Amino acid sequence: MIPEGINCSVFFDEIKQKPKSNSTLIIKGIVSSGFKIKMNLEYSGVELIDNSNAMMPDEILNLLNEDLNEIFGNGPFDKKVLKQEIKNLNMLYYVRYNGKAYRSDEWDAMQPEDFAQM
């Protein structure tokens, strides 16, 4: 049996360049993990800063930072590329279990014996 993890969905409402900076993105949306909290992040490609009270666990922030880096790369950001990528990004989904975070596809691929090894 696969144990129950804590779901964490990150919904993106708005992603834009920080005023007077083409090296930082402002990301607004909602984090849902049993309850919904507004999220306000700054992403530079190197670091992801949570400027909200979303209080995402570090392990989720680390995965989110990796995923955003894969999608957007590092600043400075090209407006044309940014616009296209933003159109394609609605939500990212993670699962927390036993102090570790997993992307939804990683979690779905896990087998009961994987948990026996933890």
XYZ file of N, CA, C and O in Angstrom:
472
model
N 0.839 -1.185 0.000
C 0.000 0.000 0.000
C 0.887 1.253 0.000
O 1.866 1.325 0.720
N 0.525 2.222 -0.799
C 1.257 3.478 -0.851
C 0.675 4.416 0.202
O -0.534 4.639 0.245
N 1.520 4.945 1.093
C 1.010 5.847 2.131
C 0.470 7.154 1.548
O 0.785 7.506 0.419
N -0.308 7.816 2.344
C -0.891 9.097 1.921
C 0.116 10.212 2.164
O 0.639 10.367 3.253
N 0.380 10.983 1.135
C 1.245 12.150 1.272
C 0.400 13.406 1.382
O -0.822 13.368 1.201
N 1.025 14.502 1.663
C 0.332 15.798 1.742
C 0.476 16.478 0.390
O 1.580 16.736 -0.077
N -0.657 16.725 -0.257
C -0.659 17.360 -1.570
C -0.379 18.845 -1.454
O -0.841 19.497 -0.515
N 0.342 19.379 -2.404
C 0.621 20.807 -2.463
C 0.534 21.239 -3.923
O 1.375 20.867 -4.730
N -0.500 21.987 -4.241
C -0.693 22.484 -5.598
C -0.322 23.957 -5.640
O -0.707 24.725 -4.762
N 0.424 24.342 -6.667
C 0.840 25.728 -6.853
C 0.164 26.234 -8.118
O 0.437 25.739 -9.218
N -0.771 27.173 -7.952
C -1.513 27.747 -9.073
C -0.940 29.117 -9.405
O -0.751 29.942 -8.508
N -0.677 29.364 -10.676
C -0.080 30.617 -11.118
C -1.158 31.534 -11.694
O -1.830 31.181 -12.651
N -1.309 32.716 -11.104
C -2.254 33.711 -11.599
C -1.564 34.750 -12.460
O -2.104 35.183 -13.471
N -0.363 35.155 -12.049
C 0.339 36.222 -12.752
C 1.848 36.025 -12.613
O 2.359 35.776 -11.527
N 2.524 36.113 -13.743
C 3.983 36.068 -13.757
C 4.441 37.217 -14.637
O 4.045 37.306 -15.799
N 5.228 38.102 -14.063
C 5.716 39.243 -14.843
C 7.096 39.641 -14.350
O 7.519 39.240 -13.265
N 7.773 40.420 -15.175
C 9.082 40.901 -14.759
C 8.915 41.951 -13.675
O 7.980 42.747 -13.694
N 9.838 41.926 -12.739
C 9.852 42.928 -11.678
C 10.128 44.291 -12.318
O 10.986 44.401 -13.193
N 9.396 45.330 -11.912
C 9.639 46.657 -12.487
C 11.114 47.054 -12.369
O 11.749 46.814 -11.351
N 11.622 47.600 -13.436
C 13.007 48.077 -13.515
C 14.036 46.952 -13.383
O 15.176 47.192 -13.019
N 13.618 45.715 -13.671
C 14.552 44.593 -13.616
C 14.123 43.543 -14.635
O 12.990 43.094 -14.611
N 15.034 43.155 -15.510
C 14.708 42.063 -16.424
C 15.334 40.757 -15.935
O 15.328 39.762 -16.638
N 15.863 40.782 -14.704
C 16.514 39.606 -14.131
C 15.704 38.941 -13.022
O 16.151 37.954 -12.449
N 14.542 39.490 -12.702
C 13.723 38.936 -11.628
C 12.271 38.891 -12.066
O 11.759 39.830 -12.668
N 11.617 37.784 -11.755
C 10.192 37.629 -12.035
C 9.411 37.737 -10.738
O 9.846 37.256 -9.695
N 8.252 38.352 -10.825
C 7.286 38.371 -9.727
C 6.224 37.342 -10.080
O 5.632 37.393 -11.165
N 5.995 36.413 -9.185
C 5.049 35.326 -9.423
C 3.968 35.393 -8.359
O 4.256 35.330 -7.161
N 2.731 35.519 -8.819
C 1.592 35.560 -7.888
C 0.653 34.415 -8.211
O 0.510 34.020 -9.359
N 0.035 33.915 -7.176
C -0.897 32.814 -7.356
C -1.405 32.315 -6.026
O -1.456 33.070 -5.043
N -1.721 31.032 -6.004
C -2.286 30.421 -4.803
C -1.583 29.098 -4.554
O -1.309 28.343 -5.491
N -1.305 28.828 -3.292
C -0.793 27.532 -2.864
C -1.925 26.838 -2.123
O -2.541 27.420 -1.233
N -2.207 25.627 -2.522
C -3.270 24.866 -1.879
C -2.701 23.573 -1.311
O -2.129 22.764 -2.036
N -2.860 23.434 -0.008
C -2.426 22.216 0.673
C -3.425 21.926 1.788
O -3.101 21.966 2.963
N -4.646 21.706 1.382
C -5.728 21.531 2.348
C -6.418 22.848 2.649
O -7.527 22.894 3.138
N -5.766 23.932 2.366
C -6.297 25.282 2.493
C -5.594 26.117 1.443
O -4.547 25.737 0.931
N -6.158 27.241 1.089
C -5.584 28.074 0.039
C -4.993 29.348 0.628
O -5.625 30.001 1.441
N -3.764 29.660 0.203
C -3.080 30.864 0.664
C -2.517 31.575 -0.553
O -1.965 30.942 -1.456
N -2.659 32.899 -0.568
C -2.080 33.679 -1.661
C -0.565 33.611 -1.599
O 0.024 33.653 -0.534
N 0.029 33.522 -2.779
C 1.469 33.387 -2.885
C 2.024 34.587 -3.642
O 1.418 35.081 -4.583
N 3.184 35.054 -3.203
C 3.899 36.146 -3.862
C 5.383 35.800 -3.797
O 5.992 35.855 -2.735
N 5.941 35.412 -4.949
C 7.328 34.964 -5.006
C 8.153 35.864 -5.907
O 7.623 36.489 -6.821
N 9.447 35.908 -5.644
C 10.408 36.543 -6.543
C 11.357 35.450 -7.007
O 11.911 34.714 -6.188
N 11.522 35.360 -8.322
C 12.374 34.327 -8.903
C 13.414 34.963 -9.800
O 13.081 35.738 -10.696
N 14.684 34.635 -9.569
C 15.759 35.204 -10.378
C 16.447 34.162 -11.244
O 17.296 34.499 -12.057
N 16.086 32.918 -11.066
C 16.774 31.850 -11.763
C 17.770 31.168 -10.846
O 18.026 29.985 -10.951
N 18.320 31.932 -9.934
C 19.258 31.388 -8.960
C 18.537 31.111 -7.645
O 18.758 30.094 -7.008
N 17.666 32.026 -7.261
C 16.956 31.827 -5.998
C 15.480 32.160 -6.138
O 15.060 32.888 -7.033
N 14.726 31.570 -5.234
C 13.282 31.782 -5.162
C 12.984 32.297 -3.764
O 13.300 31.640 -2.770
N 12.401 33.488 -3.691
C 12.122 34.124 -2.407
C 10.612 34.184 -2.204
O 9.880 34.686 -3.063
N 10.155 33.685 -1.070
C 8.732 33.717 -0.721
C 8.454 35.007 0.046
O 8.875 35.147 1.187
N 7.790 35.960 -0.606
C 7.448 37.244 0.015
C 6.013 37.265 0.528
O 5.428 38.319 0.705
N 5.453 36.115 0.749
C 4.060 36.036 1.173
C 3.971 35.256 2.467
O 4.981 34.853 3.038
N 2.763 35.015 2.868
C 2.573 34.186 4.057
C 2.173 32.767 3.655
O 1.549 32.054 4.409
N 2.557 32.366 2.443
C 2.217 31.023 1.968
C 2.927 29.949 2.793
O 2.434 28.845 2.925
N 4.075 30.283 3.349
C 4.829 29.380 4.215
C 5.009 27.994 3.591
O 4.762 26.973 4.227
N 5.427 27.986 2.338
C 5.710 26.703 1.702
C 6.938 26.085 2.361
O 7.913 26.792 2.626
N 6.891 24.803 2.623
C 8.064 24.141 3.209
C 9.264 24.256 2.278
O 9.123 24.306 1.058
N 10.451 24.261 2.865
C 11.682 24.399 2.085
C 11.801 23.344 0.998
O 12.258 23.632 -0.101
N 11.395 22.110 1.302
C 11.539 21.054 0.299
C 10.647 21.304 -0.925
O 11.029 20.998 -2.047
N 9.480 21.921 -0.712
C 8.612 22.284 -1.848
C 9.221 23.466 -2.598
O 9.272 23.476 -3.834
N 9.696 24.477 -1.861
C 10.334 25.641 -2.505
C 11.538 25.222 -3.344
O 11.747 25.746 -4.440
N 12.311 24.268 -2.852
C 13.472 23.807 -3.609
C 13.060 23.149 -4.922
O 13.657 23.418 -5.974
N 12.048 22.289 -4.877
C 11.565 21.667 -6.111
C 10.955 22.695 -7.052
O 11.175 22.647 -8.271
N 10.188 23.620 -6.497
C 9.580 24.671 -7.315
C 10.667 25.505 -7.990
O 10.563 25.819 -9.180
N 11.717 25.833 -7.257
C 12.829 26.595 -7.832
C 13.471 25.818 -8.990
O 13.746 26.381 -10.047
N 13.683 24.518 -8.800
C 14.244 23.684 -9.873
C 13.329 23.675 -11.097
O 13.801 23.781 -12.233
N 12.030 23.534 -10.858
C 11.077 23.485 -11.971
C 11.000 24.822 -12.705
O 10.944 24.858 -13.939
N 10.994 25.920 -11.953
C 10.968 27.242 -12.589
C 12.245 27.479 -13.384
O 12.211 28.072 -14.470
N 13.368 26.965 -12.875
C 14.627 27.110 -13.599
C 14.586 26.340 -14.907
O 15.086 26.801 -15.928
N 13.969 25.170 -14.886
C 13.846 24.385 -16.113
C 12.916 25.076 -17.118
O 13.154 25.035 -18.320
N 11.887 25.737 -16.624
C 10.914 26.405 -17.504
C 11.450 27.736 -18.018
O 11.417 28.015 -19.215
N 11.945 28.581 -17.115
C 12.321 29.955 -17.472
C 13.826 30.175 -17.605
O 14.254 31.163 -18.181
N 14.631 29.291 -17.012
C 16.073 29.506 -17.004
C 16.443 30.599 -16.016
O 15.707 30.899 -15.084
N 17.598 31.215 -16.245
C 18.091 32.292 -15.375
C 17.855 33.639 -16.029
O 17.813 33.745 -17.245
N 17.733 34.678 -15.186
C 17.611 36.031 -15.695
C 18.937 36.476 -16.288
O 19.969 35.883 -16.008
N 18.951 37.470 -17.131
C 17.803 38.268 -17.580
C 16.889 37.462 -18.493
O 17.332 36.593 -19.230
N 15.609 37.764 -18.390
C 14.588 37.020 -19.104
C 14.192 37.730 -20.387
O 14.018 38.941 -20.408
N 14.032 36.960 -21.454
C 13.591 37.463 -22.744
C 12.066 37.562 -22.714
O 11.383 36.562 -22.471
N 11.519 38.748 -22.969
C 10.073 38.967 -22.864
C 9.269 38.049 -23.783
O 8.219 37.556 -23.403
N 9.758 37.811 -25.002
C 9.019 36.957 -25.939
C 8.967 35.514 -25.456
O 7.914 34.881 -25.470
N 10.097 34.993 -25.013
C 10.153 33.627 -24.499
C 9.318 33.530 -23.224
O 8.557 32.587 -23.033
N 9.450 34.526 -22.369
C 8.709 34.567 -21.117
C 7.205 34.531 -21.361
O 6.478 33.768 -20.730
N 6.744 35.315 -22.301
C 5.319 35.382 -22.614
C 4.785 34.013 -23.041
O 3.714 33.593 -22.605
N 5.530 33.316 -23.876
C 5.100 31.990 -24.339
C 5.097 30.982 -23.199
O 4.152 30.202 -23.056
N 6.124 30.976 -22.392
C 6.201 30.025 -21.279
C 5.094 30.279 -20.261
O 4.538 29.335 -19.704
N 4.779 31.538 -20.010
C 3.728 31.876 -19.053
C 2.383 31.342 -19.533
O 1.580 30.852 -18.734
N 2.128 31.408 -20.825
C 0.867 30.900 -21.378
C 0.692 29.412 -21.092
O -0.426 28.936 -20.918
N 1.805 28.688 -21.049
C 1.760 27.240 -20.875
C 1.771 26.790 -19.415
O 1.645 25.607 -19.144
N 1.956 27.706 -18.489
C 2.106 27.344 -17.080
C 0.874 27.753 -16.283
O 0.595 28.932 -16.127
N 0.146 26.768 -15.805
C -1.032 27.033 -14.978
C -0.843 26.554 -13.544
O -1.233 27.220 -12.603
N -0.255 25.357 -13.406
C -0.165 24.750 -12.087
C 0.992 23.764 -12.045
O 1.314 23.125 -13.047
N 1.608 23.652 -10.887
C 2.567 22.593 -10.600
C 2.079 21.874 -9.350
O 1.514 22.498 -8.436
N 2.298 20.583 -9.292
C 1.730 19.767 -8.235
C 2.831 18.944 -7.572
O 3.626 18.308 -8.258
N 2.858 18.974 -6.237
C 3.864 18.265 -5.462
C 3.190 17.465 -4.351
O 2.048 17.735 -3.972
N 3.928 16.521 -3.803
C 3.462 15.731 -2.666
C 4.579 15.701 -1.634
O 5.744 15.473 -1.979
N 4.235 15.958 -0.384
C 5.190 15.856 0.728
C 4.902 14.584 1.503
O 3.765 14.288 1.829
N 5.975 13.890 1.822
C 5.835 12.688 2.630
C 7.119 12.483 3.428
O 8.214 12.480 2.858
N 6.982 12.343 4.708
C 8.101 12.002 5.576
C 9.276 12.976 5.429
O 10.432 12.572 5.345
N 8.965 14.288 5.335
C 10.003 15.312 5.288
C 10.671 15.488 3.932
O 11.661 16.185 3.815
N 10.135 14.853 2.899
C 10.701 14.977 1.559
C 9.578 15.369 0.604
O 8.429 15.046 0.816
N 9.937 16.081 -0.457
C 8.957 16.496 -1.461
C 9.209 15.743 -2.765
O 10.352 15.412 -3.103
N 8.117 15.480 -3.468
C 8.166 14.765 -4.739
C 7.313 15.506 -5.761
O 6.280 16.076 -5.405
N 7.730 15.472 -7.002
C 6.865 15.958 -8.074
C 5.750 14.934 -8.244
O 5.938 13.752 -7.922
N 4.614 15.357 -8.742
C 3.471 14.446 -8.832
C 3.781 13.204 -9.659
O 3.383 12.098 -9.292
N 4.520 13.346 -10.758
C 4.825 12.176 -11.578
C 5.769 11.213 -10.847
O 5.644 9.994 -10.978
N 6.693 11.739 -10.049
C 7.582 10.886 -9.246
C 6.774 10.113 -8.212
O 6.975 8.917 -8.008
N 5.851 10.827 -7.548
C 5.026 10.205 -6.515
C 4.153 9.116 -7.116
O 4.048 8.014 -6.577
N 3.532 9.407 -8.262
C 2.641 8.439 -8.903
C 3.386 7.187 -9.353
O 2.803 6.106 -9.422
N 4.668 7.316 -9.661
C 5.459 6.182 -10.133
C 5.982 5.306 -8.994
O 6.489 4.210 -9.234
N 5.840 5.759 -7.756
C 6.389 5.006 -6.623
C 5.568 3.744 -6.378
O 4.362 3.713 -6.577
N 6.287 2.731 -5.930
C 5.688 1.433 -5.621
C 5.783 1.191 -4.112
O 6.619 1.792 -3.446
N 4.962 0.292 -3.578
C 5.010 0.034 -2.126
C 6.406 -0.311 -1.611
O 6.780 0.113 -0.513
N 7.186 -1.022 -2.394
C 8.535 -1.387 -1.922
C 9.442 -0.156 -1.789
O 10.398 -0.178 -1.019
N 9.143 0.915 -2.535
C 9.919 2.148 -2.396
C 9.775 2.727 -0.993
O 10.722 3.288 -0.445
N 8.597 2.588 -0.411
C 8.353 3.134 0.923
C 8.972 2.261 2.002
O 9.352 2.746 3.054
N 9.105 0.984 1.726
C 9.736 0.073 2.689
C 11.210 0.433 2.862
O 11.786 0.222 3.924
N 11.831 1.013 1.814
C 13.236 1.365 1.878
C 13.461 2.676 2.611
O 14.588 3.001 2.965
N 12.413 3.465 2.838
C 12.567 4.782 3.478
C 12.751 4.642 4.976
O 12.228 3.874 5.651
